[in-house]
Short mmCIF file of N, CA and C in Angstrom, two decimals:
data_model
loop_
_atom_site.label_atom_id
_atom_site.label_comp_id
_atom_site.label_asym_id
_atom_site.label_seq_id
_atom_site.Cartn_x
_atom_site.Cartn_y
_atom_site.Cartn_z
N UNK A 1 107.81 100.75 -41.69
CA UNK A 1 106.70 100.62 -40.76
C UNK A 1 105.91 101.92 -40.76
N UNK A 2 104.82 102.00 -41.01
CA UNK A 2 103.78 102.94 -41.32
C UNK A 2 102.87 102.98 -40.05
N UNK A 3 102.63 103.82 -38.69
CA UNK A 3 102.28 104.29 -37.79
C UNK A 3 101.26 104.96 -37.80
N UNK A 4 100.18 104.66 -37.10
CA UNK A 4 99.09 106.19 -37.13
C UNK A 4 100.09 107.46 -36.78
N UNK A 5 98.84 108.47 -37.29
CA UNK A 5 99.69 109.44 -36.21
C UNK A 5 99.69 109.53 -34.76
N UNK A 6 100.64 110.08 -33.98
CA UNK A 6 100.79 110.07 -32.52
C UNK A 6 98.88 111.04 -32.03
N UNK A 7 99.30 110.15 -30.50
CA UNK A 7 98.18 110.62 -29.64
C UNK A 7 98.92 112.31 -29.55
N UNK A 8 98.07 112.78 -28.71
CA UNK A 8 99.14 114.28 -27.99
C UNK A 8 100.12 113.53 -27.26
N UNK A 9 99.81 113.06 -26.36
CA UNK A 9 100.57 112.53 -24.60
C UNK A 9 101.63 111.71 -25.56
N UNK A 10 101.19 110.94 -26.53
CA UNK A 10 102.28 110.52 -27.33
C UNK A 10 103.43 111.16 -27.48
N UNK A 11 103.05 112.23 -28.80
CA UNK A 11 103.93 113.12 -29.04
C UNK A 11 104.64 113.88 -28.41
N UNK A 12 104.12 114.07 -27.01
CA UNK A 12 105.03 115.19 -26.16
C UNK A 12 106.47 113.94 -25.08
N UNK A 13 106.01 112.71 -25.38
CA UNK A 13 106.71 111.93 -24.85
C UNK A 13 107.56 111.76 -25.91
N UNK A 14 107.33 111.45 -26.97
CA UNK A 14 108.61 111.62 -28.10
C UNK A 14 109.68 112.76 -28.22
N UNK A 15 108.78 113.97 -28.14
CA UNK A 15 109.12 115.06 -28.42
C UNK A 15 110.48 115.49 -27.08
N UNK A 16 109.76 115.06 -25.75
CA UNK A 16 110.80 115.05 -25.03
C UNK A 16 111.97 113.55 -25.05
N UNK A 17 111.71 113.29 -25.78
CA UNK A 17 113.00 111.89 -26.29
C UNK A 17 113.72 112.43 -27.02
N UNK A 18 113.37 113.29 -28.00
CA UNK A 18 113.97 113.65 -28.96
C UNK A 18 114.88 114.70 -28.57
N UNK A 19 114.22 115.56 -27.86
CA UNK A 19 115.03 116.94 -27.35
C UNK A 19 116.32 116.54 -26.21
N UNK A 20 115.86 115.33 -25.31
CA UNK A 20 116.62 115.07 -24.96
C UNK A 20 117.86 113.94 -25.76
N UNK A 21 117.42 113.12 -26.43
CA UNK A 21 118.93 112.97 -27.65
C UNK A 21 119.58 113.87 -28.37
N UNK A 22 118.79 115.40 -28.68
CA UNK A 22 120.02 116.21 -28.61
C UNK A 22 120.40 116.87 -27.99
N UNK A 23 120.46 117.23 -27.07
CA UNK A 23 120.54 117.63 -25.84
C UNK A 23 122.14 116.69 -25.82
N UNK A 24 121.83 115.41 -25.65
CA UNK A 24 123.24 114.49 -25.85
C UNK A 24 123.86 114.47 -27.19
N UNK A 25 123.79 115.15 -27.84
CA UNK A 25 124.58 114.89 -28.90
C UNK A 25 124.96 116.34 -29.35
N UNK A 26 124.41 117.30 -28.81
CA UNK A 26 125.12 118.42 -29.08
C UNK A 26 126.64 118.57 -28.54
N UNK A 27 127.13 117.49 -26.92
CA UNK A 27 128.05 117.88 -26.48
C UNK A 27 129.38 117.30 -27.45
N UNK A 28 128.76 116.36 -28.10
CA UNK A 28 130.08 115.30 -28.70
C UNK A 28 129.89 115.48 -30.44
N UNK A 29 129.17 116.96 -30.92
CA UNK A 29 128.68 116.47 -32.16
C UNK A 29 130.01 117.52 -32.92
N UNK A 30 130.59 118.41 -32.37
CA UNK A 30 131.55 119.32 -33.08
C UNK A 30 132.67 118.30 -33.94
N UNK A 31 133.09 117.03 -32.88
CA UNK A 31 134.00 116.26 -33.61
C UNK A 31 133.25 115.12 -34.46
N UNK A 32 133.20 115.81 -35.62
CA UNK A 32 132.19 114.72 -36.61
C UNK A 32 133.17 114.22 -37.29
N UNK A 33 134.42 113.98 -37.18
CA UNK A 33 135.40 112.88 -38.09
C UNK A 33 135.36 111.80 -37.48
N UNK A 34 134.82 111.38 -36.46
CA UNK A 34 134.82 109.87 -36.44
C UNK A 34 133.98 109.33 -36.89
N UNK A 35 134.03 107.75 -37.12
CA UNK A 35 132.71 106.88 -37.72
C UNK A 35 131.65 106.98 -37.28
N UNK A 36 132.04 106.70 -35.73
CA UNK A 36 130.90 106.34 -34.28
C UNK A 36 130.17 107.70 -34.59
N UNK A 37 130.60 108.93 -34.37
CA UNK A 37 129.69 110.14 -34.77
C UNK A 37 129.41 110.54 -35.67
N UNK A 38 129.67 110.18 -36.76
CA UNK A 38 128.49 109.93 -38.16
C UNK A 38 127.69 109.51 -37.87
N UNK A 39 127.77 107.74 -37.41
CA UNK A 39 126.78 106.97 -37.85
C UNK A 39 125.49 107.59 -36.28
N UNK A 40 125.87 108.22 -35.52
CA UNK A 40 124.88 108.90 -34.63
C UNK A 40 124.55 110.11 -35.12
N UNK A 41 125.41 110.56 -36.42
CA UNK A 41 124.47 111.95 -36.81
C UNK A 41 123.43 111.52 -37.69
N UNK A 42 123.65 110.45 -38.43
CA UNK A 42 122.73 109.70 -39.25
C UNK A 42 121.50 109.08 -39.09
N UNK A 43 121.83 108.61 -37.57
CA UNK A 43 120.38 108.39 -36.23
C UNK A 43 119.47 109.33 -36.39
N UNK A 44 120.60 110.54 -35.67
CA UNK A 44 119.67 111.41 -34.88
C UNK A 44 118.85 112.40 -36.52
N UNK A 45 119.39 112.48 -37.53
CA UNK A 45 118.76 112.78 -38.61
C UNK A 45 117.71 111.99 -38.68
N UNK A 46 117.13 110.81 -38.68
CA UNK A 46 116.15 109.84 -39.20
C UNK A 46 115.13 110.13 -38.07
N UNK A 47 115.80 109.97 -36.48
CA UNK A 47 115.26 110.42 -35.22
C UNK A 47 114.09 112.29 -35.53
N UNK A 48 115.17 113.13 -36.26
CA UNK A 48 114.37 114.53 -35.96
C UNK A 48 113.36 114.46 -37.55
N UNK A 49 113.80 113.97 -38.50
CA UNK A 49 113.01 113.33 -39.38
C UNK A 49 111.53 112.89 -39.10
N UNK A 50 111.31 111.87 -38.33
CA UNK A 50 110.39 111.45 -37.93
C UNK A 50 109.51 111.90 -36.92
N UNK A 51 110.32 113.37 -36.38
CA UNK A 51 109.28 114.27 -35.41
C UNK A 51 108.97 114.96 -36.26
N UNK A 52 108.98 115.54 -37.49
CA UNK A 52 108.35 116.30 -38.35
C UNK A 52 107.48 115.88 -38.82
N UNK A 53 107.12 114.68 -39.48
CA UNK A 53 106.05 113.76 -39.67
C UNK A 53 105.17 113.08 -38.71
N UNK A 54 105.73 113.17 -37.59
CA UNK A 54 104.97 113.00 -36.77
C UNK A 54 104.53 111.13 -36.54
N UNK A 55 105.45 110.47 -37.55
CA UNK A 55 104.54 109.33 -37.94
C UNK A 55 105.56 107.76 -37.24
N UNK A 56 106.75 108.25 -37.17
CA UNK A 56 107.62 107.04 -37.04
C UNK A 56 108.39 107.62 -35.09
N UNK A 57 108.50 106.57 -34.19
CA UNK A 57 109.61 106.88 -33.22
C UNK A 57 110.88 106.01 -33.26
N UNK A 58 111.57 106.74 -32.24
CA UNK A 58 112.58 105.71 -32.75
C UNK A 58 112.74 104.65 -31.88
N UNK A 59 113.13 103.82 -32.88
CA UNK A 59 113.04 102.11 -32.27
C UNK A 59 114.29 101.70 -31.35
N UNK A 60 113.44 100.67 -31.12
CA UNK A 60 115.10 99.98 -31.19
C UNK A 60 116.24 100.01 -31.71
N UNK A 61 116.07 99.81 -32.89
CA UNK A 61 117.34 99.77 -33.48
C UNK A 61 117.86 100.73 -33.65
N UNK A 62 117.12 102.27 -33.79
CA UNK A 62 118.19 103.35 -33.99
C UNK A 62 118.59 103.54 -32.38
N UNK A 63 118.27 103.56 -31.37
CA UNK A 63 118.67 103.61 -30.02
C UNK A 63 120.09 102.72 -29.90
N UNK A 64 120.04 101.81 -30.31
CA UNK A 64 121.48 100.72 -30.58
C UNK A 64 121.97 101.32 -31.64
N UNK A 65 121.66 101.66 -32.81
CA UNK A 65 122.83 102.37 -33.82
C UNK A 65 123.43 103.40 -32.75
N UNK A 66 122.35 104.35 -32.25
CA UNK A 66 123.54 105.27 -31.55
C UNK A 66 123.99 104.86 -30.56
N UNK A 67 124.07 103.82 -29.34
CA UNK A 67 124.46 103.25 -28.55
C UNK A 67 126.32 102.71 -29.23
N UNK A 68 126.19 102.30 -30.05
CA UNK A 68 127.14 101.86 -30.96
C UNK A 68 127.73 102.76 -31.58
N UNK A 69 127.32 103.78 -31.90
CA UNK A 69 128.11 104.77 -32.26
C UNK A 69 128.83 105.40 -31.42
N UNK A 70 128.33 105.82 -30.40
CA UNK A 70 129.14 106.65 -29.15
C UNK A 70 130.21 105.33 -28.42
N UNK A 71 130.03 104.47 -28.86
CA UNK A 71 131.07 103.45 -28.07
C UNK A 71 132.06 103.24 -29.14
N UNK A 72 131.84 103.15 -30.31
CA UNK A 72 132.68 103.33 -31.61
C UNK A 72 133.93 105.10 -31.63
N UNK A 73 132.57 105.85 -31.37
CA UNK A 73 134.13 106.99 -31.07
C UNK A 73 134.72 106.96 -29.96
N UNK A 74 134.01 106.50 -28.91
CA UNK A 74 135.29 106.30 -27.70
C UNK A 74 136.22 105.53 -27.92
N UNK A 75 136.10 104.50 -28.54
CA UNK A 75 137.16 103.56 -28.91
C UNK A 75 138.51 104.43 -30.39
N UNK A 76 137.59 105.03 -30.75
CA UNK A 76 138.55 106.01 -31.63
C UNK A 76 139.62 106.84 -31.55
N UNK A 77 138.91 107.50 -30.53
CA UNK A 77 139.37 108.73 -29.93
C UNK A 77 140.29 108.13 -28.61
N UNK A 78 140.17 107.27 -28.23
CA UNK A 78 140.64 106.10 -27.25
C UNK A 78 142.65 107.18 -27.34
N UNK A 79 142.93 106.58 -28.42
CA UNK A 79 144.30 106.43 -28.78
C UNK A 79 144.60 108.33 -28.52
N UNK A 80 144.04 108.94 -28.73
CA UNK A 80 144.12 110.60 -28.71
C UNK A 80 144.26 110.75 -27.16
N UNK A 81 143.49 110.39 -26.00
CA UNK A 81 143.53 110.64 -24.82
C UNK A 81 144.68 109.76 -24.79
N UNK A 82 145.37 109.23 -25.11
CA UNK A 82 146.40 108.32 -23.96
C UNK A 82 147.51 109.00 -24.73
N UNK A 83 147.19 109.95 -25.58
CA UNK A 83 148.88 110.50 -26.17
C UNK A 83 149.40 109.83 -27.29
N UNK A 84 148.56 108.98 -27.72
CA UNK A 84 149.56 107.90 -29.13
C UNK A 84 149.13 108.19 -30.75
N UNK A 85 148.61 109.36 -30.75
CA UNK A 85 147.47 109.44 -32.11
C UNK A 85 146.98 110.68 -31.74
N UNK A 86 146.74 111.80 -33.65
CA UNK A 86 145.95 113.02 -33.12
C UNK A 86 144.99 113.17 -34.28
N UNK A 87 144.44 113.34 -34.19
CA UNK A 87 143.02 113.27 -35.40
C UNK A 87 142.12 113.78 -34.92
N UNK A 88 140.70 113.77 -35.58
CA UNK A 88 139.75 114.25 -35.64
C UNK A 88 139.92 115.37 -35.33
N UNK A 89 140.15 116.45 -35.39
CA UNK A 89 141.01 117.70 -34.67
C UNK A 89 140.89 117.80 -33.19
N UNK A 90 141.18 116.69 -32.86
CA UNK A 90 141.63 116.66 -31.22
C UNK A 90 143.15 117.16 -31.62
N UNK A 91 143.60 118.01 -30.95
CA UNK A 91 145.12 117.98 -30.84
C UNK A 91 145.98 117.73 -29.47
N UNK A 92 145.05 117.63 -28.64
CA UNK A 92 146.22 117.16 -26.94
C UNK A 92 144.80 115.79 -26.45
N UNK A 93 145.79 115.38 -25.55
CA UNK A 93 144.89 114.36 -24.58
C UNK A 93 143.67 115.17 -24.08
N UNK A 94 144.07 116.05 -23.36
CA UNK A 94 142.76 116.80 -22.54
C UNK A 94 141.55 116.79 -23.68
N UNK A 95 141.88 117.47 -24.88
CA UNK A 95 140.65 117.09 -25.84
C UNK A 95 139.69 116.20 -25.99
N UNK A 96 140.85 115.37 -26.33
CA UNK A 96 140.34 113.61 -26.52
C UNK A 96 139.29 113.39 -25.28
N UNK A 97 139.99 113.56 -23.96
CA UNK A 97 139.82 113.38 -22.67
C UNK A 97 138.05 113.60 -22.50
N UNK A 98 137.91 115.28 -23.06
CA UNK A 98 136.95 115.72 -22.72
C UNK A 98 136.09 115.07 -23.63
N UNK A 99 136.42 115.11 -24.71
CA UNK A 99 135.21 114.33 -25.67
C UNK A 99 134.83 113.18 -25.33
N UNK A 100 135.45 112.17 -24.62
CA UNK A 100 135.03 110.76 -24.42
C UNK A 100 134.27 110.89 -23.18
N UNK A 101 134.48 111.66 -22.42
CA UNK A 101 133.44 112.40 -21.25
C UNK A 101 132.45 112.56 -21.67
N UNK A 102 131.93 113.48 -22.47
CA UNK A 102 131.35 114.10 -23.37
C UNK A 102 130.57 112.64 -23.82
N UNK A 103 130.89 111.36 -24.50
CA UNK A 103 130.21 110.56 -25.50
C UNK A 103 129.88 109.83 -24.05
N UNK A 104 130.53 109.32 -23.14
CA UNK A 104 130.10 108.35 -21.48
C UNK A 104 129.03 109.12 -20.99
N UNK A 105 128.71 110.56 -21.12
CA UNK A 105 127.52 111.55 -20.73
C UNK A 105 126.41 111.10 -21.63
N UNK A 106 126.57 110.82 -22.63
CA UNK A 106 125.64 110.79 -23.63
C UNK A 106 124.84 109.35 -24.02
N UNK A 107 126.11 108.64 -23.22
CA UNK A 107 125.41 107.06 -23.02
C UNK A 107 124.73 106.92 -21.75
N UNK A 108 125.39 107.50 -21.08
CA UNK A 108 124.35 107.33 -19.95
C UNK A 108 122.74 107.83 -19.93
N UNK A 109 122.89 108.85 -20.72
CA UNK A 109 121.35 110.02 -21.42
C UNK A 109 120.73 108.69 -21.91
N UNK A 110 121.21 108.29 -22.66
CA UNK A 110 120.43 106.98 -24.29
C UNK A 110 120.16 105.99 -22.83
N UNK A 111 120.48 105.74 -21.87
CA UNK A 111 120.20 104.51 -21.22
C UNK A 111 119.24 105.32 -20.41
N UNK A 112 119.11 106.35 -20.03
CA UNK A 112 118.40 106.73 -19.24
C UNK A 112 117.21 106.61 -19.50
N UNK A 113 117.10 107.21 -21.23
CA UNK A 113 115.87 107.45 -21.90
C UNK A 113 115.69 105.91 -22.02
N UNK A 114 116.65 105.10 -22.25
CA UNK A 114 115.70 103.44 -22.31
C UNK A 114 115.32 102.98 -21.02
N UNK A 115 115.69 103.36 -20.05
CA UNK A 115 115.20 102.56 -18.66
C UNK A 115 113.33 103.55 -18.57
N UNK A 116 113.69 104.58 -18.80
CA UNK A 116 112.44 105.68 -18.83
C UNK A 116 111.04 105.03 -19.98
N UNK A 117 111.45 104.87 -21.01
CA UNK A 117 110.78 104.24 -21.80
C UNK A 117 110.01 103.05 -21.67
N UNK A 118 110.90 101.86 -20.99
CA UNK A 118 110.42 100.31 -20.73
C UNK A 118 110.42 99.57 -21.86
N UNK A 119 109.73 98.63 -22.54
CA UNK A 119 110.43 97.97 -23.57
C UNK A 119 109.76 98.38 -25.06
N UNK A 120 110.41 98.20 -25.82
CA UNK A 120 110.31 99.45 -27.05
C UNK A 120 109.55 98.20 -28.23
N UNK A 121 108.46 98.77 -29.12
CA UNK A 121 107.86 98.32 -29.72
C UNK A 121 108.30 98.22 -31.24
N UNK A 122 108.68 97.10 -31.76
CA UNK A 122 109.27 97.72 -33.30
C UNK A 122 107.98 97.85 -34.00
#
């Protein structure tokens, strides 16, 4: 999809979308061995991508890729907080604990920015 370029008022509304998705993803981005936080580093790459060009925002669908991603490592990391599994270099529950804090913070951010937004144009 090929976009004019942004208005100003545009761009500074992106620009604060953008800053604020990382803003959320800086807290949960150290543990990059899970899927769920790949496939949201892979977002938010296409996401800061497209503020350099100035030409694409992000849609729908990358808002649900990362929606899906952060619910994908909680479910990962799931098994690390309850004590049954140690990976991603979580090594105790409290880790785990904090990181899934950490990804529930970050969903709530992505919903925030969609209730803020209203309904998104592909």
């Amino acid at each position: 999809m090929i976009k004019e370029p942004l208005t100003e008022a545009e761009r500074r509304a992106f620009d604060e979308q953008v800053d604020a998705l990382e803003q959320v993803f800086q807290s949960v981005d150290a543990v990059s061995g899970t899927g769920g936080i790949q496939t949201c580093q892979g977002e938010m790459e296409t996401v800061l991508q497209s503020r350099e060009t100035g030409m694409l925002q992000p849609t729908a669908q990358t808002v649900e890729n990362l929606a899906q991603g952060l619910a994908d490592a909680i479910r990962q990391v799931s098994p690390i907080a309850e004590g049954t599994s140690q990976g991603y270099g979580l090594t105790t529950p409290a880790q785990a604990e904090e990181f899934i804090a950490g990804c529930r913070a970050a969903q709530e951010r992505l919903q925030q920015l969609l209730d803020a937004r209203g309904p998104v144009q592909e």
